[in-house]
PDB file of C-alpha atoms in Angstrom:
ATOM      1  CA  MET E   1     105.511 -57.452-109.564  1.00 58.00           C
ATOM      2  CA  ILE E   2     107.651 -57.044-112.696  1.00 68.00           C
ATOM      3  CA  ASN E   3     107.274 -59.772-115.296  1.00 67.00           C
ATOM      4  CA  LYS E   4     106.476 -63.433-114.958  1.00 84.00           C
ATOM      5  CA  LYS E   5     109.942 -64.911-115.558  1.00 94.00           C
ATOM      6  CA  TRP E   6     111.904 -62.099-113.896  1.00 96.00           C
ATOM      7  CA  ASP E   7     109.677 -62.502-110.815  1.00 95.00           C
ATOM      8  CA  ILE E   8     110.719 -66.158-110.626  1.00 95.00           C
ATOM      9  CA  VAL E   9     114.415 -65.498-111.332  1.00 97.00           C
ATOM     10  CA  LEU E  10     114.621 -62.691-108.756  1.00 96.00           C
ATOM     11  CA  LYS E  11     112.200 -64.052-106.131  1.00 95.00           C
ATOM     12  CA  ASP E  12     114.951 -64.672-103.546  1.00 96.00           C
ATOM     13  CA  GLU E  13     116.332 -61.168-104.104  1.00 96.00           C
ATOM     14  CA  PHE E  14     113.011 -59.541-103.279  1.00 95.00           C
ATOM     15  CA  LYS E  15     113.070 -61.232 -99.857  1.00 96.00           C
ATOM     16  CA  LYS E  16     116.528 -59.982 -98.866  1.00 98.00           C
ATOM     17  CA  ASP E  17     117.003 -57.376 -96.168  1.00 98.00           C
ATOM     18  CA  TYR E  18     118.853 -54.901 -98.408  1.00 98.00           C
ATOM     19  CA  PHE E  19     115.984 -54.939-100.931  1.00 98.00           C
ATOM     20  CA  ARG E  20     113.395 -54.350 -98.218  1.00 98.00           C
ATOM     21  CA  LYS E  21     115.443 -51.375 -96.934  1.00 98.00           C
ATOM     22  CA  LEU E  22     115.876 -50.090-100.501  1.00 98.00           C
ATOM     23  CA  GLY E  23     112.109 -50.209-100.993  1.00 97.00           C
ATOM     24  CA  ILE E  24     111.491 -48.182 -97.837  1.00 98.00           C
ATOM     25  CA  PHE E  25     114.161 -45.635 -98.826  1.00 98.00           C
ATOM     26  CA  VAL E  26     112.830 -45.233-102.382  1.00 98.00           C
ATOM     27  CA  LYS E  27     109.200 -44.826-101.283  1.00 98.00           C
ATOM     28  CA  ASN E  28     110.223 -42.122 -98.826  1.00 98.00           C
ATOM     29  CA  GLU E  29     112.275 -40.327-101.482  1.00 98.00           C
ATOM     30  CA  TYR E  30     109.281 -40.259-103.843  1.00 98.00           C
ATOM     31  CA  LYS E  31     107.099 -38.868-101.056  1.00 98.00           C
ATOM     32  CA  THR E  32     109.507 -36.088-100.094  1.00 98.00           C
ATOM     33  CA  LYS E  33     111.381 -35.170-103.310  1.00 98.00           C
ATOM     34  CA  THR E  34     111.031 -35.064-107.083  1.00 97.00           C
ATOM     35  CA  VAL E  35     112.455 -38.397-108.213  1.00 98.00           C
ATOM     36  CA  PHE E  36     112.779 -39.929-111.690  1.00 98.00           C
ATOM     37  CA  PRO E  37     111.544 -41.967-113.430  1.00 98.00           C
ATOM     38  CA  ASN E  38     107.880 -41.970-112.381  1.00 97.00           C
ATOM     39  CA  TYR E  39     107.389 -44.538-109.626  1.00 97.00           C
ATOM     40  CA  GLU E  40     105.373 -46.864-111.877  1.00 97.00           C
ATOM     41  CA  ASN E  41     108.163 -46.870-114.485  1.00 97.00           C
ATOM     42  CA  ILE E  42     111.078 -47.883-112.229  1.00 97.00           C
ATOM     43  CA  PHE E  43     111.106 -51.497-113.426  1.00 97.00           C
ATOM     44  CA  ASP E  44     110.067 -50.916-117.041  1.00 97.00           C
ATOM     45  CA  ALA E  45     113.353 -52.308-118.398  1.00 97.00           C
ATOM     46  CA  LEU E  46     112.425 -55.675-116.861  1.00 97.00           C
ATOM     47  CA  ARG E  47     108.753 -55.377-117.831  1.00 96.00           C
ATOM     48  CA  PHE E  48     109.474 -54.787-121.510  1.00 97.00           C
ATOM     49  CA  THR E  49     112.261 -57.370-121.819  1.00 97.00           C
ATOM     50  CA  ASP E  50     111.605 -60.553-119.871  1.00 96.00           C
ATOM     51  CA  TYR E  51     114.437 -62.839-118.769  1.00 97.00           C
ATOM     52  CA  ASP E  52     114.128 -65.332-121.627  1.00 96.00           C
ATOM     53  CA  GLU E  53     113.717 -62.577-124.220  1.00 96.00           C
ATOM     54  CA  VAL E  54     117.002 -60.740-123.514  1.00 98.00           C
ATOM     55  CA  LYS E  55     119.330 -60.799-126.513  1.00 98.00           C
ATOM     56  CA  VAL E  56     121.337 -57.659-125.693  1.00 98.00           C
ATOM     57  CA  VAL E  57     122.050 -55.659-122.524  1.00 98.00           C
ATOM     58  CA  ILE E  58     122.890 -51.944-122.796  1.00 98.00           C
ATOM     59  CA  LEU E  59     124.041 -50.872-119.361  1.00 98.00           C
ATOM     60  CA  GLY E  60     123.705 -47.310-118.097  1.00 96.00           C
ATOM     61  CA  GLN E  61     124.687 -45.866-114.719  1.00 96.00           C
ATOM     62  CA  ASP E  62     121.644 -43.963-113.445  1.00 96.00           C
ATOM     63  CA  PRO E  63     118.572 -42.317-115.004  1.00 97.00           C
ATOM     64  CA  TYR E  64     118.525 -38.911-116.648  1.00 96.00           C
ATOM     65  CA  HIS E  65     117.822 -36.351-113.925  1.00 95.00           C
ATOM     66  CA  GLY E  66     116.059 -33.646-115.949  1.00 93.00           C
ATOM     67  CA  LEU E  67     112.316 -33.071-115.907  1.00 92.00           C
ATOM     68  CA  GLY E  68     110.372 -35.427-118.172  1.00 91.00           C
ATOM     69  CA  GLU E  69     113.407 -37.319-119.471  1.00 95.00           C
ATOM     70  CA  ALA E  70     113.807 -40.681-117.716  1.00 96.00           C
ATOM     71  CA  HIS E  71     111.168 -43.379-118.073  1.00 97.00           C
ATOM     72  CA  GLY E  72     112.859 -46.530-116.822  1.00 97.00           C
ATOM     73  CA  LEU E  73     115.046 -47.483-119.801  1.00 98.00           C
ATOM     74  CA  SER E  74     118.763 -46.642-119.982  1.00 98.00           C
ATOM     75  CA  PHE E  75     119.661 -43.915-122.511  1.00 98.00           C
ATOM     76  CA  SER E  76     116.000 -43.561-123.580  1.00 98.00           C
ATOM     77  CA  VAL E  77     113.923 -40.397-123.156  1.00 97.00           C
ATOM     78  CA  ARG E  78     110.259 -39.647-123.731  1.00 93.00           C
ATOM     79  CA  GLU E  79     109.213 -38.187-127.063  1.00 93.00           C
ATOM     80  CA  GLY E  80     108.979 -34.398-127.080  1.00 91.00           C
ATOM     81  CA  VAL E  81     111.880 -33.952-124.663  1.00 93.00           C
ATOM     82  CA  LYS E  82     115.175 -32.513-125.925  1.00 93.00           C
ATOM     83  CA  ILE E  83     117.410 -35.439-126.861  1.00 95.00           C
ATOM     84  CA  PRO E  84     120.411 -35.636-124.488  1.00 95.00           C
ATOM     85  CA  PRO E  85     123.908 -35.366-126.046  1.00 96.00           C
ATOM     86  CA  SER E  86     124.833 -39.009-125.323  1.00 96.00           C
ATOM     87  CA  LEU E  87     121.723 -40.267-127.111  1.00 97.00           C
ATOM     88  CA  LEU E  88     122.380 -37.940-130.039  1.00 97.00           C
ATOM     89  CA  ASN E  89     125.849 -39.480-130.334  1.00 98.00           C
ATOM     90  CA  ILE E  90     124.348 -42.978-130.172  1.00 98.00           C
ATOM     91  CA  PHE E  91     122.091 -42.028-133.083  1.00 98.00           C
ATOM     92  CA  LYS E  92     125.071 -40.568-135.010  1.00 98.00           C
ATOM     93  CA  GLU E  93     126.960 -43.831-134.606  1.00 98.00           C
ATOM     94  CA  LEU E  94     123.850 -45.824-135.582  1.00 98.00           C
ATOM     95  CA  TYR E  95     123.638 -43.808-138.799  1.00 98.00           C
ATOM     96  CA  ASN E  96     127.357 -44.157-139.552  1.00 98.00           C
ATOM     97  CA  ASP E  97     127.248 -47.873-138.738  1.00 98.00           C
ATOM     98  CA  LEU E  98     124.016 -49.054-140.376  1.00 98.00           C
ATOM     99  CA  GLY E  99     122.714 -46.015-142.275  1.00 98.00           C
ATOM    100  CA  ILE E 100     119.671 -45.844-139.984  1.00 98.00           C
ATOM    101  CA  LYS E 101     118.537 -42.279-139.359  1.00 97.00           C
ATOM    102  CA  ARG E 102     116.707 -42.576-136.063  1.00 95.00           C
ATOM    103  CA  THR E 103     114.994 -39.549-134.553  1.00 88.00           C
ATOM    104  CA  LYS E 104     112.650 -41.309-132.111  1.00 94.00           C
ATOM    105  CA  SER E 105     114.185 -40.838-128.662  1.00 97.00           C
ATOM    106  CA  ASP E 106     111.929 -43.354-126.892  1.00 98.00           C
ATOM    107  CA  LEU E 107     113.772 -46.684-127.171  1.00 98.00           C
ATOM    108  CA  THR E 108     110.845 -48.846-126.023  1.00 98.00           C
ATOM    109  CA  ASP E 109     110.832 -50.550-129.433  1.00 98.00           C
ATOM    110  CA  TRP E 110     114.413 -51.737-128.773  1.00 98.00           C
ATOM    111  CA  ALA E 111     113.329 -53.068-125.377  1.00 98.00           C
ATOM    112  CA  LYS E 112     110.448 -54.998-126.936  1.00 97.00           C
ATOM    113  CA  ASP E 113     112.874 -56.387-129.526  1.00 98.00           C
ATOM    114  CA  GLY E 114     115.114 -57.990-126.885  1.00 98.00           C
ATOM    115  CA  VAL E 115     117.393 -55.144-125.731  1.00 98.00           C
ATOM    116  CA  LEU E 116     117.484 -54.871-121.924  1.00 98.00           C
ATOM    117  CA  LEU E 117     118.058 -51.153-121.298  1.00 98.00           C
ATOM    118  CA  LEU E 118     119.250 -51.446-117.718  1.00 98.00           C
ATOM    119  CA  ASN E 119     120.454 -48.666-115.439  1.00 98.00           C
ATOM    120  CA  SER E 120     122.653 -49.910-112.606  1.00 97.00           C
ATOM    121  CA  ILE E 121     120.994 -47.349-110.300  1.00 98.00           C
ATOM    122  CA  MET E 122     117.288 -47.274-111.107  1.00 98.00           C
ATOM    123  CA  THR E 123     116.172 -43.976-109.536  1.00 98.00           C
ATOM    124  CA  VAL E 124     117.551 -40.449-109.178  1.00 98.00           C
ATOM    125  CA  VAL E 125     116.565 -37.151-107.526  1.00 98.00           C
ATOM    126  CA  LYS E 126     115.801 -34.290-109.925  1.00 97.00           C
ATOM    127  CA  ASP E 127     118.932 -32.413-111.016  1.00 96.00           C
ATOM    128  CA  THR E 128     121.125 -34.546-108.721  1.00 97.00           C
ATOM    129  CA  PRO E 129     123.034 -37.251-110.624  1.00 96.00           C
ATOM    130  CA  LEU E 130     124.045 -40.342-108.621  1.00 97.00           C
ATOM    131  CA  SER E 131     121.857 -39.211-105.702  1.00 98.00           C
ATOM    132  CA  HIS E 132     120.688 -42.804-105.152  1.00 98.00           C
ATOM    133  CA  LYS E 133     124.136 -44.341-105.434  1.00 98.00           C
ATOM    134  CA  ASN E 134     125.041 -46.996-102.812  1.00 97.00           C
ATOM    135  CA  LYS E 135     121.465 -47.377-101.564  1.00 97.00           C
ATOM    136  CA  GLY E 136     121.098 -50.964-102.774  1.00 98.00           C
ATOM    137  CA  TRP E 137     120.247 -50.630-106.456  1.00 98.00           C
ATOM    138  CA  GLU E 138     123.721 -51.765-107.542  1.00 98.00           C
ATOM    139  CA  ILE E 139     123.353 -55.020-105.581  1.00 98.00           C
ATOM    140  CA  PHE E 140     120.015 -55.659-107.280  1.00 98.00           C
ATOM    141  CA  THR E 141     121.165 -54.871-110.818  1.00 98.00           C
ATOM    142  CA  ASP E 142     124.450 -56.772-110.383  1.00 98.00           C
ATOM    143  CA  THR E 143     122.252 -59.751-109.522  1.00 98.00           C
ATOM    144  CA  ILE E 144     120.319 -59.215-112.757  1.00 98.00           C
ATOM    145  CA  ILE E 145     123.595 -59.315-114.712  1.00 98.00           C
ATOM    146  CA  SER E 146     124.691 -62.426-112.807  1.00 98.00           C
ATOM    147  CA  LYS E 147     121.374 -64.160-113.502  1.00 98.00           C
ATOM    148  CA  LEU E 148     121.784 -63.427-117.209  1.00 98.00           C
ATOM    149  CA  ASN E 149     125.354 -64.707-116.991  1.00 98.00           C
ATOM    150  CA  ASP E 150     123.903 -67.995-115.683  1.00 97.00           C
ATOM    151  CA  ARG E 151     121.704 -68.385-118.749  1.00 96.00           C
ATOM    152  CA  GLU E 152     122.361 -71.135-121.292  1.00 94.00           C
ATOM    153  CA  GLU E 153     121.231 -68.893-124.138  1.00 95.00           C
ATOM    154  CA  PRO E 154     123.955 -66.387-125.103  1.00 97.00           C
ATOM    155  CA  VAL E 155     123.571 -62.696-124.263  1.00 98.00           C
ATOM    156  CA  ILE E 156     125.443 -59.782-125.861  1.00 98.00           C
ATOM    157  CA  PHE E 157     126.559 -57.202-123.293  1.00 98.00           C
ATOM    158  CA  LEU E 158     127.183 -53.691-124.611  1.00 98.00           C
ATOM    159  CA  LEU E 159     129.372 -51.802-122.129  1.00 97.00           C
ATOM    160  CA  TRP E 160     129.926 -48.097-122.776  1.00 97.00           C
ATOM    161  CA  GLY E 161     132.304 -46.226-120.487  1.00 95.00           C
ATOM    162  CA  SER E 162     134.372 -47.159-117.455  1.00 94.00           C
ATOM    163  CA  PHE E 163     131.408 -47.684-115.144  1.00 94.00           C
ATOM    164  CA  ALA E 164     129.699 -50.191-117.441  1.00 96.00           C
ATOM    165  CA  ARG E 165     133.005 -51.874-118.214  1.00 96.00           C
ATOM    166  CA  SER E 166     133.556 -52.435-114.503  1.00 96.00           C
ATOM    167  CA  LYS E 167     130.692 -54.955-114.674  1.00 97.00           C
ATOM    168  CA  LYS E 168     132.740 -57.260-116.912  1.00 96.00           C
ATOM    169  CA  GLU E 169     133.802 -59.215-113.837  1.00 97.00           C
ATOM    170  CA  LEU E 170     130.194 -60.415-113.492  1.00 98.00           C
ATOM    171  CA  ILE E 171     130.178 -61.841-117.028  1.00 98.00           C
ATOM    172  CA  THR E 172     132.233 -64.978-116.606  1.00 96.00           C
ATOM    173  CA  ASN E 173     130.425 -67.361-118.936  1.00 94.00           C
ATOM    174  CA  LYS E 174     132.324 -67.739-122.202  1.00 94.00           C
ATOM    175  CA  ARG E 175     129.162 -68.292-124.230  1.00 95.00           C
ATOM    176  CA  HIS E 176     128.236 -64.617-123.830  1.00 97.00           C
ATOM    177  CA  LYS E 177     129.626 -61.784-125.960  1.00 98.00           C
ATOM    178  CA  ILE E 178     130.989 -58.468-124.687  1.00 98.00           C
ATOM    179  CA  ILE E 179     131.239 -55.332-126.831  1.00 98.00           C
ATOM    180  CA  GLU E 180     132.876 -52.376-125.118  1.00 96.00           C
ATOM    181  CA  SER E 181     134.068 -48.861-125.845  1.00 97.00           C
ATOM    182  CA  VAL E 182     134.269 -45.438-124.256  1.00 95.00           C
ATOM    183  CA  HIS E 183     130.998 -43.740-123.345  1.00 96.00           C
ATOM    184  CA  PRO E 184     128.939 -41.918-126.017  1.00 97.00           C
ATOM    185  CA  SER E 185     129.112 -38.744-123.917  1.00 95.00           C
ATOM    186  CA  PRO E 186     130.492 -35.694-125.792  1.00 93.00           C
ATOM    187  CA  LEU E 187     133.408 -35.798-123.330  1.00 90.00           C
ATOM    188  CA  SER E 188     134.616 -39.142-124.672  1.00 93.00           C
ATOM    189  CA  ALA E 189     132.751 -40.127-127.853  1.00 94.00           C
ATOM    190  CA  SER E 190     135.538 -38.986-130.189  1.00 93.00           C
ATOM    191  CA  ARG E 191     138.034 -41.167-128.307  1.00 93.00           C
ATOM    192  CA  GLY E 192     136.687 -44.492-129.527  1.00 95.00           C
ATOM    193  CA  PHE E 193     132.899 -44.522-129.462  1.00 97.00           C
ATOM    194  CA  PHE E 194     132.531 -43.077-132.946  1.00 97.00           C
ATOM    195  CA  GLY E 195     133.548 -45.764-135.396  1.00 97.00           C
ATOM    196  CA  SER E 196     133.082 -48.630-132.919  1.00 97.00           C
ATOM    197  CA  LYS E 197     130.120 -49.989-134.948  1.00 98.00           C
ATOM    198  CA  PRO E 198     128.322 -51.681-132.027  1.00 98.00           C
ATOM    199  CA  PHE E 199     124.999 -52.103-133.811  1.00 98.00           C
ATOM    200  CA  SER E 200     126.344 -54.076-136.766  1.00 98.00           C
ATOM    201  CA  LYS E 201     128.525 -56.127-134.392  1.00 98.00           C
ATOM    202  CA  ILE E 202     125.458 -57.055-132.351  1.00 98.00           C
ATOM    203  CA  ASN E 203     123.448 -58.045-135.405  1.00 98.00           C
ATOM    204  CA  ASN E 204     126.359 -60.072-136.786  1.00 98.00           C
ATOM    205  CA  TYR E 205     126.598 -61.960-133.482  1.00 98.00           C
ATOM    206  CA  LEU E 206     122.843 -62.573-133.540  1.00 98.00           C
ATOM    207  CA  LYS E 207     123.096 -63.929-137.094  1.00 97.00           C
ATOM    208  CA  GLU E 208     125.840 -66.306-135.941  1.00 96.00           C
ATOM    209  CA  MET E 209     123.515 -67.448-133.152  1.00 95.00           C
ATOM    210  CA  ASN E 210     120.667 -67.968-135.653  1.00 96.00           C
ATOM    211  CA  LYS E 211     118.630 -65.303-133.859  1.00 96.00           C
ATOM    212  CA  LYS E 212     116.546 -62.499-135.293  1.00 97.00           C
ATOM    213  CA  GLU E 213     118.547 -59.288-135.627  1.00 98.00           C
ATOM    214  CA  ILE E 214     117.551 -56.172-133.676  1.00 98.00           C
ATOM    215  CA  ASN E 215     115.496 -53.661-135.657  1.00 97.00           C
ATOM    216  CA  TRP E 216     117.430 -50.552-134.635  1.00 98.00           C
TER     217      TRP E 216
END
């Protein structure tokens, strides 16, 4: 369904009643409304970054809700679409942190390099943020975080904003690393996101773990 190892790790979850109901709800929403991302892209975060390959988790809340933006990876948008303000601020901080001038808005290369770009809510109705809140996605994605927490191999969790930081309670294993700050949104970026240097912190942690650094 998703990816070989994730399918094994999450096999019990797929059988649960809430997930079955979520599937029925989501299919009906796609039939009757304009919903993002495209149906075939819902699980792309898990497809591009399998369970054993996750080095970093960047947690978002729900997908972008504008036409042509979301494609299954948190904070990422398709090429050719106007770059959202939060992603622009992420790129500003990347430049200030590591001197990398990134203009490519599609973050699939990060996903393939071991960055799980996970939205807590995996679908959204056009122009209606949080429209699929409390339908079951949060249970599913909290399970994903918990399964990564169970892993022997350390994971670096990057938590931006109060929503993402609320997931800290799921990360109980001391071998994992947590990097947190305010959200990169223009409403909060100047209050502690700019200057937080998350990208160099991640790569320094990876060096300490004798792992290949992320090519940001």
